[in-house]
Tab-separated table of C-alpha atoms in Angstrom:
chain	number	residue	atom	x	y	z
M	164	UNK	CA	93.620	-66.763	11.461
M	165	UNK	CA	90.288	-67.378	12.815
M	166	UNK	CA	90.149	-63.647	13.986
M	167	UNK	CA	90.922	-62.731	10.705
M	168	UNK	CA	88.122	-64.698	8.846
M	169	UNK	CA	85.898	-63.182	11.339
M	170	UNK	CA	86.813	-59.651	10.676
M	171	UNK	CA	85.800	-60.126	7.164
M	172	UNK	CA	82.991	-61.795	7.571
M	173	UNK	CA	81.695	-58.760	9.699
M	174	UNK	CA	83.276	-56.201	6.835
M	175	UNK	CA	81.387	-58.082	3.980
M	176	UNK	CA	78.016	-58.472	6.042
M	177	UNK	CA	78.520	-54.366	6.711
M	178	UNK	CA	79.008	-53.860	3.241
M	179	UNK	CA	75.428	-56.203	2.201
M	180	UNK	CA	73.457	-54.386	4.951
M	181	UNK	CA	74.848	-50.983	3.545
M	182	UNK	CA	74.445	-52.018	-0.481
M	183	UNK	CA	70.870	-52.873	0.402
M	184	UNK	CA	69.778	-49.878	1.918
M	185	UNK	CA	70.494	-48.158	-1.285
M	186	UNK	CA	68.316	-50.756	-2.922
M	187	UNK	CA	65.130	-50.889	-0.330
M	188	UNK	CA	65.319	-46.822	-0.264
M	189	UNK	CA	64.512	-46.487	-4.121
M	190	UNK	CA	60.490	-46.588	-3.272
M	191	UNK	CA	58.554	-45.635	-0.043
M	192	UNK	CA	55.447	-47.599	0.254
M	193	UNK	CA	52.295	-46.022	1.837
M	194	UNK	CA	49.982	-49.166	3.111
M	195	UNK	CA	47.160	-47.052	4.060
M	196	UNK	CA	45.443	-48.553	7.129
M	197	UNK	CA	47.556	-51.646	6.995
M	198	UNK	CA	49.046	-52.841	9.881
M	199	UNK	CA	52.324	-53.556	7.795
M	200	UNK	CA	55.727	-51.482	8.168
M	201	UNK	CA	56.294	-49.935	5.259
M	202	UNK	CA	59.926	-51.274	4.501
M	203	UNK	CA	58.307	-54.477	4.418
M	204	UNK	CA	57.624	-54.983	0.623
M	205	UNK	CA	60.679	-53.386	-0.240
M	206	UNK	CA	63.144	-55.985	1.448
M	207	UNK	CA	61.073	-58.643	0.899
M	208	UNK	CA	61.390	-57.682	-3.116
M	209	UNK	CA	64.781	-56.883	-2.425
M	210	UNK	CA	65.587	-60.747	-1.392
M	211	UNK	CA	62.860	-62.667	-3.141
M	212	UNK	CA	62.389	-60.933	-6.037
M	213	UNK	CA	58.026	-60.963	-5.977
M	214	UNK	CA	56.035	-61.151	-3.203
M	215	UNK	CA	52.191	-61.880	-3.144
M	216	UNK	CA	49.506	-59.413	-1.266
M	217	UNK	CA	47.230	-62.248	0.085
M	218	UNK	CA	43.483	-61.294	0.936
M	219	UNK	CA	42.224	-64.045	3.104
M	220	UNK	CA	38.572	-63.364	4.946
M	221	UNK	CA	39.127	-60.198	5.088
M	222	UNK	CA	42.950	-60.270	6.202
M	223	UNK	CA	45.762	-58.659	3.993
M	224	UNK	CA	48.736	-60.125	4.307
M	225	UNK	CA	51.975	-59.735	2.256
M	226	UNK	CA	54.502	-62.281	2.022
M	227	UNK	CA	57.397	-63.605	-0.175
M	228	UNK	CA	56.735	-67.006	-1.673
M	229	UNK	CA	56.667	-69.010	-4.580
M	230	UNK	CA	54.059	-69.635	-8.047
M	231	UNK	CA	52.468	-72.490	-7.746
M	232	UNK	CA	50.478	-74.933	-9.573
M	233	UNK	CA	49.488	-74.852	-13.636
M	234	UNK	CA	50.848	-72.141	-15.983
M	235	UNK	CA	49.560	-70.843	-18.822
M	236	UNK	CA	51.390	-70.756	-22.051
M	237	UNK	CA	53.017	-67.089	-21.188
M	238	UNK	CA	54.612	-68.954	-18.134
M	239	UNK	CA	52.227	-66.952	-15.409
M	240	UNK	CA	50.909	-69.751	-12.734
M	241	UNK	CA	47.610	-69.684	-11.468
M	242	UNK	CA	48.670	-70.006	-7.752
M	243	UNK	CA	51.155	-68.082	-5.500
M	244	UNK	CA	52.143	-69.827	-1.971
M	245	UNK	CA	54.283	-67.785	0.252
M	246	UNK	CA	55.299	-68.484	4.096
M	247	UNK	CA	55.513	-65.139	6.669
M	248	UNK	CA	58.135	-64.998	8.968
M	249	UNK	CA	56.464	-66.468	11.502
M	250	UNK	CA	56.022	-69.474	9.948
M	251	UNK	CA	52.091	-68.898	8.741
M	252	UNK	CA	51.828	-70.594	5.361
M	253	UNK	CA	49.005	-68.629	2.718
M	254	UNK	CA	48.072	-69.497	-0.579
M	255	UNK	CA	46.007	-67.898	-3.310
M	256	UNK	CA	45.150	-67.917	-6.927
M	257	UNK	CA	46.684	-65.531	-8.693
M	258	UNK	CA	44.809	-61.936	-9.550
M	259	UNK	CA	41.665	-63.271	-7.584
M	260	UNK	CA	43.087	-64.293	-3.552
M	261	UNK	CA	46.299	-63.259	-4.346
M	262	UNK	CA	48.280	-60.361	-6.734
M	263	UNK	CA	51.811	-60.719	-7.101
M	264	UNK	CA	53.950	-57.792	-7.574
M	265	UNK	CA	57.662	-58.509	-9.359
M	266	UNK	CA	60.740	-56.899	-8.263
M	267	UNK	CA	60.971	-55.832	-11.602
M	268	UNK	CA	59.908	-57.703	-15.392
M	269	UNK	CA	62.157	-60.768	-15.116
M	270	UNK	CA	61.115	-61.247	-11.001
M	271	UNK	CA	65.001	-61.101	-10.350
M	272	UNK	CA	66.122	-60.553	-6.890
M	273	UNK	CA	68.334	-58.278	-5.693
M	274	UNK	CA	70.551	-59.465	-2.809
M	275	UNK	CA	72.958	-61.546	-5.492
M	276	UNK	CA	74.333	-58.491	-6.697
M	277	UNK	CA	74.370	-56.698	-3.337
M	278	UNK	CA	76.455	-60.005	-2.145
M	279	UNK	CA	79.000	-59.892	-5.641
M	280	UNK	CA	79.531	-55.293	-5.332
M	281	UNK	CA	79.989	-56.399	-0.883
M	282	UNK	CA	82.488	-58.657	-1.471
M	283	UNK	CA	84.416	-56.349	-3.962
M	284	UNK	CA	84.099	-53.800	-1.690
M	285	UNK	CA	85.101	-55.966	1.090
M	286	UNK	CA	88.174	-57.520	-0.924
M	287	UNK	CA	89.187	-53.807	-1.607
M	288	UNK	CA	89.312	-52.574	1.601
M	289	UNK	CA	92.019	-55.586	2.638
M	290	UNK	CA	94.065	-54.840	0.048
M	291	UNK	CA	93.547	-50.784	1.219
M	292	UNK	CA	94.947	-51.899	4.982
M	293	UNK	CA	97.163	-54.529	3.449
M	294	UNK	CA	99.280	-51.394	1.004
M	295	UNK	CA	98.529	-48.641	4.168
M	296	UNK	CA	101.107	-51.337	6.509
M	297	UNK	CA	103.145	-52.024	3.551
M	298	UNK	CA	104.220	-48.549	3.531
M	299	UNK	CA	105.211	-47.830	6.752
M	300	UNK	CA	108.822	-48.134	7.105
M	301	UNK	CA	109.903	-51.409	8.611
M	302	UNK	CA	113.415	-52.299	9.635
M	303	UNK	CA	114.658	-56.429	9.837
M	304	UNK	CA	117.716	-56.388	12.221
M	305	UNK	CA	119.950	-59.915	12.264
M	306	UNK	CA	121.342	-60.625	15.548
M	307	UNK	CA	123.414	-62.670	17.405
M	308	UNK	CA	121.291	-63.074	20.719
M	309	UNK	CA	117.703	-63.123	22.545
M	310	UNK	CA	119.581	-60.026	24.706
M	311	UNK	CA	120.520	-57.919	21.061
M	312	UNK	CA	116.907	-59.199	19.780
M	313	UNK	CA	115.028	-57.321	22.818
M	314	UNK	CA	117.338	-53.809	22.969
M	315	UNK	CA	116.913	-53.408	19.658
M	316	UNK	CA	113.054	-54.054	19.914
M	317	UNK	CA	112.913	-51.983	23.076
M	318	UNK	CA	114.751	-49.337	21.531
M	319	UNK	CA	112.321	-49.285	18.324
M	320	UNK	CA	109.404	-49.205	20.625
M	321	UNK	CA	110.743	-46.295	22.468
M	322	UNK	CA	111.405	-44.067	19.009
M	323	UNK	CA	108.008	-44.974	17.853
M	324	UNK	CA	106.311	-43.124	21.030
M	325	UNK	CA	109.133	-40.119	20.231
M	326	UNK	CA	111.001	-41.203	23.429
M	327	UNK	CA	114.618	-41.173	23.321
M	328	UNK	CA	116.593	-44.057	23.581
M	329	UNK	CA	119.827	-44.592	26.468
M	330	UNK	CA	122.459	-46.622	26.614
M	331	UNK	CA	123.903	-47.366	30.206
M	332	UNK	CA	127.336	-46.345	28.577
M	333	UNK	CA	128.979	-45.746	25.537
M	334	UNK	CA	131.069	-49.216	25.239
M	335	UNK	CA	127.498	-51.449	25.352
M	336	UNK	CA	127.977	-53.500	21.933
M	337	UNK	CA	124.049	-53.628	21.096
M	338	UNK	CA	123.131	-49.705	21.048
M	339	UNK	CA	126.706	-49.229	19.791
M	340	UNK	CA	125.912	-51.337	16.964
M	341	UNK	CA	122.391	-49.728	16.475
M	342	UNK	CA	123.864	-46.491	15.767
M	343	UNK	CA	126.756	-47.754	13.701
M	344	UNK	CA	126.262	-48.477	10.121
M	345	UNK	CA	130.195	-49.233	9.406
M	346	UNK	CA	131.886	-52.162	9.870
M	347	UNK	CA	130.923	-53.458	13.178
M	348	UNK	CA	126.765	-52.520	12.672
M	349	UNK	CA	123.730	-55.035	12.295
M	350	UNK	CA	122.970	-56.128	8.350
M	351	UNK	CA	119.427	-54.515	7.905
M	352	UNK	CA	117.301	-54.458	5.167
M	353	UNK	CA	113.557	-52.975	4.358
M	354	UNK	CA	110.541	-54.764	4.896
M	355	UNK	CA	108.438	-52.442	3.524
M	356	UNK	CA	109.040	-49.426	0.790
M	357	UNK	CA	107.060	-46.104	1.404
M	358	UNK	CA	107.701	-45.423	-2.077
M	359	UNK	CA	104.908	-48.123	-2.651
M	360	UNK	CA	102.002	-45.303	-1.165
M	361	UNK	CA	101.230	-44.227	-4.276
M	362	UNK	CA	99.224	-47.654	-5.257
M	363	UNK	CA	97.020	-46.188	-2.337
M	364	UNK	CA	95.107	-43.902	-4.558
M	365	UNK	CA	94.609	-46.436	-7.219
M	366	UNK	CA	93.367	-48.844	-4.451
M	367	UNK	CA	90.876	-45.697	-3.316
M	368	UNK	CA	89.848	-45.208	-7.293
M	369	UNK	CA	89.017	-48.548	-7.776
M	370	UNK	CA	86.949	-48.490	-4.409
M	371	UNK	CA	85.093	-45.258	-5.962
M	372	UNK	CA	84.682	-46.545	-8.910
M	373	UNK	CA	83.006	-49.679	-7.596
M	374	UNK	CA	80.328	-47.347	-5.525
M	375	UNK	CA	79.562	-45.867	-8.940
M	376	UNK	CA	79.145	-48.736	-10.799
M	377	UNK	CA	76.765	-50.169	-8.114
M	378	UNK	CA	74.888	-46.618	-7.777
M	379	UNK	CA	74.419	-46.222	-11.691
M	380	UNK	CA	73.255	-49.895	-11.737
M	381	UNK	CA	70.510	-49.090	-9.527
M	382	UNK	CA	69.430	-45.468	-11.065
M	383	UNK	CA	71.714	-43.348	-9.517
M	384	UNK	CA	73.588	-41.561	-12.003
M	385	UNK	CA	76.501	-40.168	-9.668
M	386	UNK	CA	78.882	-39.125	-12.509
M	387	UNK	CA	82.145	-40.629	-11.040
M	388	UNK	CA	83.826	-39.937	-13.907
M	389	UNK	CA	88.053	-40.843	-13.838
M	390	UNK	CA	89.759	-37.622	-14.402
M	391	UNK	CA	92.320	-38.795	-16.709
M	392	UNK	CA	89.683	-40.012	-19.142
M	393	UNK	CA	87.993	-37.576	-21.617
M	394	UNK	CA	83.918	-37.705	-22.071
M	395	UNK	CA	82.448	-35.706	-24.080
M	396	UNK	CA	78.868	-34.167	-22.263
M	397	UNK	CA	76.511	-36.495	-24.386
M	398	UNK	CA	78.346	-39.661	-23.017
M	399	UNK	CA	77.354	-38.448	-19.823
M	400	UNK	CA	73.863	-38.053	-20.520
M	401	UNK	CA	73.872	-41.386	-21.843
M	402	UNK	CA	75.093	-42.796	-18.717
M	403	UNK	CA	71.903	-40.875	-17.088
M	404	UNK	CA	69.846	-42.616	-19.735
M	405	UNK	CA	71.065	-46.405	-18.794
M	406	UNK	CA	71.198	-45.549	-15.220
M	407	UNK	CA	67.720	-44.798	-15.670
M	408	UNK	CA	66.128	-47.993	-17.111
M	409	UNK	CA	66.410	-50.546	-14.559
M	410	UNK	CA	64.868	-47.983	-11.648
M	411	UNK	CA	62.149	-47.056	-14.548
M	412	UNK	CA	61.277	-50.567	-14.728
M	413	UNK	CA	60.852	-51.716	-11.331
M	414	UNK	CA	58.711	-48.558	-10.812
M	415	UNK	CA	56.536	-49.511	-13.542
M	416	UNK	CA	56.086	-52.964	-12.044
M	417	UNK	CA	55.378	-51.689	-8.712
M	418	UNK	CA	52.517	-49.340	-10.400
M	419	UNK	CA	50.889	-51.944	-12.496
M	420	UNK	CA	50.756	-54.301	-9.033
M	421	UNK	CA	49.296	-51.423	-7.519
M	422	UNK	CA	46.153	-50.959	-9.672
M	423	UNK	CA	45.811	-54.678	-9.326
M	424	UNK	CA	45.725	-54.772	-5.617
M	425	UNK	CA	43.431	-51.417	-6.224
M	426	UNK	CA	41.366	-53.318	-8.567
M	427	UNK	CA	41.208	-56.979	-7.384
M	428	UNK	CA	41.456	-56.566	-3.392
M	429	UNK	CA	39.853	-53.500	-3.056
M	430	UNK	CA	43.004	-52.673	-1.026
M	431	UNK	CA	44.481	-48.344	-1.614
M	432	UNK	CA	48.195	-49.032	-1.359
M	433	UNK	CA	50.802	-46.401	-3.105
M	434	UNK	CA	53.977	-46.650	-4.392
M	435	UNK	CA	56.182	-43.022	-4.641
M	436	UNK	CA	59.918	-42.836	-6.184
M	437	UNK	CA	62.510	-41.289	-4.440
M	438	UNK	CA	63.636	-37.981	-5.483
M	439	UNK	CA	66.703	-39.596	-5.732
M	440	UNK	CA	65.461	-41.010	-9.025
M	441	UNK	CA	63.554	-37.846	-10.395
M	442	UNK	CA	65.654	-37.681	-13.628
M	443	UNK	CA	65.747	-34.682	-15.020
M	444	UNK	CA	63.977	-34.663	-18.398
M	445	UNK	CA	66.366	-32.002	-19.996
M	446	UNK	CA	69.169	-34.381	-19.285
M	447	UNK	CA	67.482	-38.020	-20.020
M	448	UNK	CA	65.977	-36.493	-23.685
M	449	UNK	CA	62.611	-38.335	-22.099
M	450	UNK	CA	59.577	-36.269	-21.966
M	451	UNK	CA	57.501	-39.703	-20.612
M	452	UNK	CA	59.468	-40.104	-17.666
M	453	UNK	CA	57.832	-37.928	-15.444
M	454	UNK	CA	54.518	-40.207	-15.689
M	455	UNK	CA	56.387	-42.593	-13.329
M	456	UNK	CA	57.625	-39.973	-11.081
M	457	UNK	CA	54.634	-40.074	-9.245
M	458	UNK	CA	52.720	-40.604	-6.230
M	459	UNK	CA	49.940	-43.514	-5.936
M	460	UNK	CA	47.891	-40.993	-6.367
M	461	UNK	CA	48.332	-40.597	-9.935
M	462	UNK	CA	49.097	-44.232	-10.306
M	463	UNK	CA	45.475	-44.409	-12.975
M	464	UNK	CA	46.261	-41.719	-14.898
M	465	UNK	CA	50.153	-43.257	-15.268
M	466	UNK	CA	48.861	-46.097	-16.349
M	467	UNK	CA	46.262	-44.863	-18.880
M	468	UNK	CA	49.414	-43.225	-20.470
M	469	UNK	CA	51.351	-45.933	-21.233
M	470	UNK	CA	47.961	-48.120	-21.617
M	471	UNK	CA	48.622	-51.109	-19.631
């Protein structure tokens, strides 16, 4: 049992690390002459939710934390406090020591729908190896004694590596028996029913269709459509369109942040979308979106169009 529990443990932390690598590989992150990894504000965003770039004497740190302190009636605190990973505390107030840049416009994390879409996954891969035994054929022999119990077993073992199975002589009871299905042969029945393979595929379209749901919840619109459904081609593009938001608004965070760390810290950081999530505008029916897919190069002149 423990074994068990362990083996899923291990598949649903696979799953997370996987699910989140979709998730930290939506931006890339160049920190100019930083001495920060670049994957570094993405995971942090990823688990936290916000994160603060700290500027203190002259030392740029960023770090996941917590506001701190008064707010104002909009809810925004004046002070950000955030602890690195090795345990150095920093705190800051807000758009003067510190800027904070949100995971997105309610400063939601990330990792508690990575942990829900791993555990489905996870769930649906058990019942995947649980259906795959089910439907290999599996005999249950009543017998009389330990000696029947191990020929039969030994003579099971020996058809399932194609070997053939001998009797010492024709007379011996247990292989006798074996072969005989009349009067004087073993009662039998099925453990298991082959017939059952075809819930495999439903199993396998359920596990697709999980993917896809997590993909087009983060921006990519993968088009896993069910064949035996009908949708039309403007259905589709309207997936595209929803698929699009969420991705559109975490860039737009990450861009804003940018000009503040630009503008308050003095501090040339840029923030570039994956091609992944270069929508195409044809298909969206957006002619704006290609002022956020952009390099931080552009970042002003993004932001002058939408006039933040």
């Amino acid at each position: 049992m423990q074994d068990t529990d362990n083996k899923n443990i291990m598949r649903h932390v696979e799953y997370a690390n996987k699910l989140l690598i979709y998730v930290i590989s939506a931006f890339s992150w160049d920190l100019g002459d930083l001495k920060i990894p670049e994957y570094i504000p993405e995971c942090l965003l990823a688990f936290n939710g916000h994160i603060g770039v700290f500027n203190k004497n002259g030392d740029i740190t960023i770090a996941a934390g917590q506001p701190a302190g008064r707010s104002n009636k909009y809810g925004v605190f004046e002070r950000y406090i955030a602890t690195t990973w090795d345990g150095e505390t920093f705190e800051g107030e807000t758009d003067k020591d510190v800027v904070i840049i949100p995971n997105n416009s309610i400063y939601a994390p990330d990792w508690w729908v990575i942990q829900r879409y791993a555990e489905m996954l996870s769930q649906t891969d058990i019942s995947l190896m649980a259906n795959i035994r089910y439907t290999r054929e599996t005999k249950f022999f009543r017998v009389d004694t330990e000696k029947e119990k191990q020929a039969i077993k030994k003579a099971m073992s020996d058809s399932d590596r194609g070997e053939p199975v001998v009797a010492v002589s024709t007379p011996d009871r247990v292989v006798d028996d074996l072969l005989n299905t009349g009067k004087y042969g073993y009662d039998t029945f099925d453990l298991t029913d082959p017939r059952d393979a075809d819930r495999l595929q439903y199993l396998s379209r359920f596990y697709d269709d999980l993917m896809s749901r997590f993909l087009r919840t983060y921006g990519i619109d993968v088009e896993n459509v069910n064949k035996g459904s009908q949708i039309l081609s403007d259905e589709l593009h309207g997936f595209s369109n929803a698929a699009a938001i969420p991705t559109e608004d975490k860039f737009k965070c990450r861009v804003r942040a940018c000009k503040k760390v630009r503008d308050i810290l003095g501090i040339d950081i840029d923030v570039t979308m994956s091609k992944l999530y270069n929508y195409d505008t044809k298909t969206r029916g957006d002619e704006n979106v290609n002022e956020y897919n952009t390099t931080g190069s552009d970042i002003d002149s993004a932001l002058s169009a939408e006039q933040i």
